Short mmCIF file of C-alpha atoms in Angstrom, two decimals:
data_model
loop_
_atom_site.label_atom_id
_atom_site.label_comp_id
_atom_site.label_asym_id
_atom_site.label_seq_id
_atom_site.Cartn_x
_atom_site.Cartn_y
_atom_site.Cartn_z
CA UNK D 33 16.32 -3.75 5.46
CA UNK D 34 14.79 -0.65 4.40
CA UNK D 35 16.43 2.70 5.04
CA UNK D 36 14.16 5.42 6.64
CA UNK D 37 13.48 8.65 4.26
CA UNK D 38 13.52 11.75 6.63
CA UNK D 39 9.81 12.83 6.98
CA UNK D 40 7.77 13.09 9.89
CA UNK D 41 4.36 10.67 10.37
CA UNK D 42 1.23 12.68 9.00
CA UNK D 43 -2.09 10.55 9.71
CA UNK D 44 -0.27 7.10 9.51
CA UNK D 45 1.87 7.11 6.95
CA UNK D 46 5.84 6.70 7.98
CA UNK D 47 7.90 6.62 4.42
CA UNK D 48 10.52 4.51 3.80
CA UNK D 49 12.90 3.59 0.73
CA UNK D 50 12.79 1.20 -1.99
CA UNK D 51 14.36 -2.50 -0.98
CA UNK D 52 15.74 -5.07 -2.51
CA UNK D 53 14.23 -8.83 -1.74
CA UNK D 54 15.70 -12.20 -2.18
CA UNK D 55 14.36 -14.94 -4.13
CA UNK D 56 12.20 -17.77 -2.46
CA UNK D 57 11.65 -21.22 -2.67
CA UNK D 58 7.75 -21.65 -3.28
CA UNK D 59 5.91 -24.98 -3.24
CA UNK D 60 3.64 -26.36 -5.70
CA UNK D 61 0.48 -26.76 -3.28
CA UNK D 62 -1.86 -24.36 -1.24
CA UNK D 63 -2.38 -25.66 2.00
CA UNK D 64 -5.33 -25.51 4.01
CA UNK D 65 -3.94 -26.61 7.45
CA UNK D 66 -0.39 -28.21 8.16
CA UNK D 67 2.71 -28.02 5.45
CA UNK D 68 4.44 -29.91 3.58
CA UNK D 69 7.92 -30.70 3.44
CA UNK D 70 9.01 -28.02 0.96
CA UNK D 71 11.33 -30.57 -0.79
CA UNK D 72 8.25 -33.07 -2.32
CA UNK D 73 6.86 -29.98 -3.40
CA UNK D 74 9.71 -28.24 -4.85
CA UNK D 75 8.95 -25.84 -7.46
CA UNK D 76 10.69 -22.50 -8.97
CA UNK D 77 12.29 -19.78 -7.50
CA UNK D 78 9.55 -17.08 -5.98
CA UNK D 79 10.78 -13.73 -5.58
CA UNK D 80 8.53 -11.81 -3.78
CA UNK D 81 9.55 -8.33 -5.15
CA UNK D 82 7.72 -9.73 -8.52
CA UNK D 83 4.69 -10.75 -6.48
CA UNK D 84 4.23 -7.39 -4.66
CA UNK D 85 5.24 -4.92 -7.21
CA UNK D 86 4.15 -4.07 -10.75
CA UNK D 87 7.24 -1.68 -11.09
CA UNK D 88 9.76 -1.86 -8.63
CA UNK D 89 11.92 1.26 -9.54
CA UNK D 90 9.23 3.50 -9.47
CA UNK D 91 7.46 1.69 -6.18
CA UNK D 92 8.29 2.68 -2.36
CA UNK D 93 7.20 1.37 0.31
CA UNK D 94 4.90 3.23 3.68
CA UNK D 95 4.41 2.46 6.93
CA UNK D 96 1.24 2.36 8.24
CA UNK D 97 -0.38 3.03 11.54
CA UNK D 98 -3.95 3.13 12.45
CA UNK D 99 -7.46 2.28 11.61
CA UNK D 100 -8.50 3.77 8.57
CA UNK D 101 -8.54 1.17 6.10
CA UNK D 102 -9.40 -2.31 7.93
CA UNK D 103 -12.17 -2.62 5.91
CA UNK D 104 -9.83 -2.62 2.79
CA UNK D 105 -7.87 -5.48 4.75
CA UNK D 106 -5.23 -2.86 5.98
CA UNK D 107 -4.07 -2.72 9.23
CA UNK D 108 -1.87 -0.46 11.42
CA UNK D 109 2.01 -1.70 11.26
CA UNK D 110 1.11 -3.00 7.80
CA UNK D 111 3.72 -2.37 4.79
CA UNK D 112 2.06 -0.60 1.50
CA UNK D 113 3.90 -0.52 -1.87
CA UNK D 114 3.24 2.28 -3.69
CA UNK D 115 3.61 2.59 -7.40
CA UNK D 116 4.41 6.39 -8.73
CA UNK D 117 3.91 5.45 -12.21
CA UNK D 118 0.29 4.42 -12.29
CA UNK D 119 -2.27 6.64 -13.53
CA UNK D 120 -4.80 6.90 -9.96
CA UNK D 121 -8.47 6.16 -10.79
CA UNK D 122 -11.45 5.98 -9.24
CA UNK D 123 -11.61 3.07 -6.64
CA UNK D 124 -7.81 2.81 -6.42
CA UNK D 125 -6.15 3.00 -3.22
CA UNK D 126 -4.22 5.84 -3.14
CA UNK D 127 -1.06 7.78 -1.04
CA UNK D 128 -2.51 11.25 -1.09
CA UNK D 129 -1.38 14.38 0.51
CA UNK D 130 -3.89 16.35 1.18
CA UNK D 131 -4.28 20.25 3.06
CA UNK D 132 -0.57 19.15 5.04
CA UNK D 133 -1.46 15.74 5.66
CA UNK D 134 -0.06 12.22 4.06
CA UNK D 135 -2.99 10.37 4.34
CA UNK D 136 -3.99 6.46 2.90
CA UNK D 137 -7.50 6.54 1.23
CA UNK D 138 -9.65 4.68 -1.39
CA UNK D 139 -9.82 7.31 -4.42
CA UNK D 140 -13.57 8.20 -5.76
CA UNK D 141 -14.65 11.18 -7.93
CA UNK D 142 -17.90 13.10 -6.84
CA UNK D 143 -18.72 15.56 -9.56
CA UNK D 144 -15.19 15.51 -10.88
CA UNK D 145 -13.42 16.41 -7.62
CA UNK D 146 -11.41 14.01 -5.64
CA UNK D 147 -12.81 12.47 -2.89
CA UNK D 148 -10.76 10.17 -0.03
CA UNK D 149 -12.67 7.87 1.64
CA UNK D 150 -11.72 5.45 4.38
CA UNK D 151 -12.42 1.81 4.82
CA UNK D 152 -13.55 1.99 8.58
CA UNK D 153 -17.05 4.17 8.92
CA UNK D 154 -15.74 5.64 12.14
CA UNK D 155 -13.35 8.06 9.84
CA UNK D 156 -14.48 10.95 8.33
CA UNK D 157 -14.41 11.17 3.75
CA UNK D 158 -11.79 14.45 2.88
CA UNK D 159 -12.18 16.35 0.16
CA UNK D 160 -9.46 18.70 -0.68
CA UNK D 161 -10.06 22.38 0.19
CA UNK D 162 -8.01 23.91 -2.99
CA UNK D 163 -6.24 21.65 -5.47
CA UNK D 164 -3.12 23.27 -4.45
CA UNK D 165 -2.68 21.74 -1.48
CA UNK D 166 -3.86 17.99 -3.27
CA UNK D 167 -1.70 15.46 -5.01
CA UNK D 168 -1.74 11.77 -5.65
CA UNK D 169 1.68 10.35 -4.15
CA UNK D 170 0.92 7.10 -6.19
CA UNK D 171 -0.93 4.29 -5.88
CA UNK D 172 -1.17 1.39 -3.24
CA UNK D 173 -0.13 -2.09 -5.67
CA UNK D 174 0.33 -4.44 -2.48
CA UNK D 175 0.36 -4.64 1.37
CA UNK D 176 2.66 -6.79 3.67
CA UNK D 177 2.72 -7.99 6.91
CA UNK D 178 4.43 -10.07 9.54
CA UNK D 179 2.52 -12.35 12.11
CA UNK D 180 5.60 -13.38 14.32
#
């Protein structure tokens, strides 16, 4: 279970530690409805750390609350990973703090400044006010989240 890092929710974000994640059995099938006995299908080891992450030392894993990014199939309580070592771009889902806020956005350059815009039209775009209070915390690789 992941540790809590000590810093306070700004816009939805709640930041937590790295984990570790034991290997799973996956099944050599996708199933549409109803499943298998996992033994007839028996395949290799899955380990969902290598699913999620592209680089799991430098990836950490957010909280997130609210309504922001539905449209980008992210939903409040889901998990993000977030990768410090990628290079953000346009389009990429990004960590951002921005004017004293941690804040989840799609990335997009207008005239060469930063842009973040939500997923969910009922949220407002931010552009930083001064680069100086703007940074990329890294950038979103995966989601998870539980249904039970």
């Amino acid at each position: 279970m992941p540790l809590h890092v000590s810093l306070s929710d700004h816009d939805g974000v709640e930041m937590l530690v790295p984990f570790n994640c034991p290997s799973l059995r996956e099944v050599e099938l996708n199933a549409a409805c109803g499943f298998p006995s996992p033994a007839d299908y028996a395949k290799e080891l899955f380990n969902l750390a290598d699913f999620l992450l592209l680089r799991p030392n430098a990836t950490f894993v957010v909280g997130m609350t609210g309504d922001a990014m539905i449209e980008a199939g992210i939903f409040d309580g889901d998990k993000l990973f977030v990768d410090t070592s990628i290079d953000p771009e346009d389009g990429h889902i990004v960590l951002a703090f921005i004017d004293g806020d941690l804040t989840v956005r799609r990335l997009r350059f207008v005239e060469d400044r930063p842009v973040l815009v939500p997923a969910n039209p009922d949220f407002p775009e931010r552009t930083p006010e001064d680069m100086e209070n703007f940074s990329i915390e890294g950038v979103v690789v995966s989601s998870a989240r539980k249904f039970v």
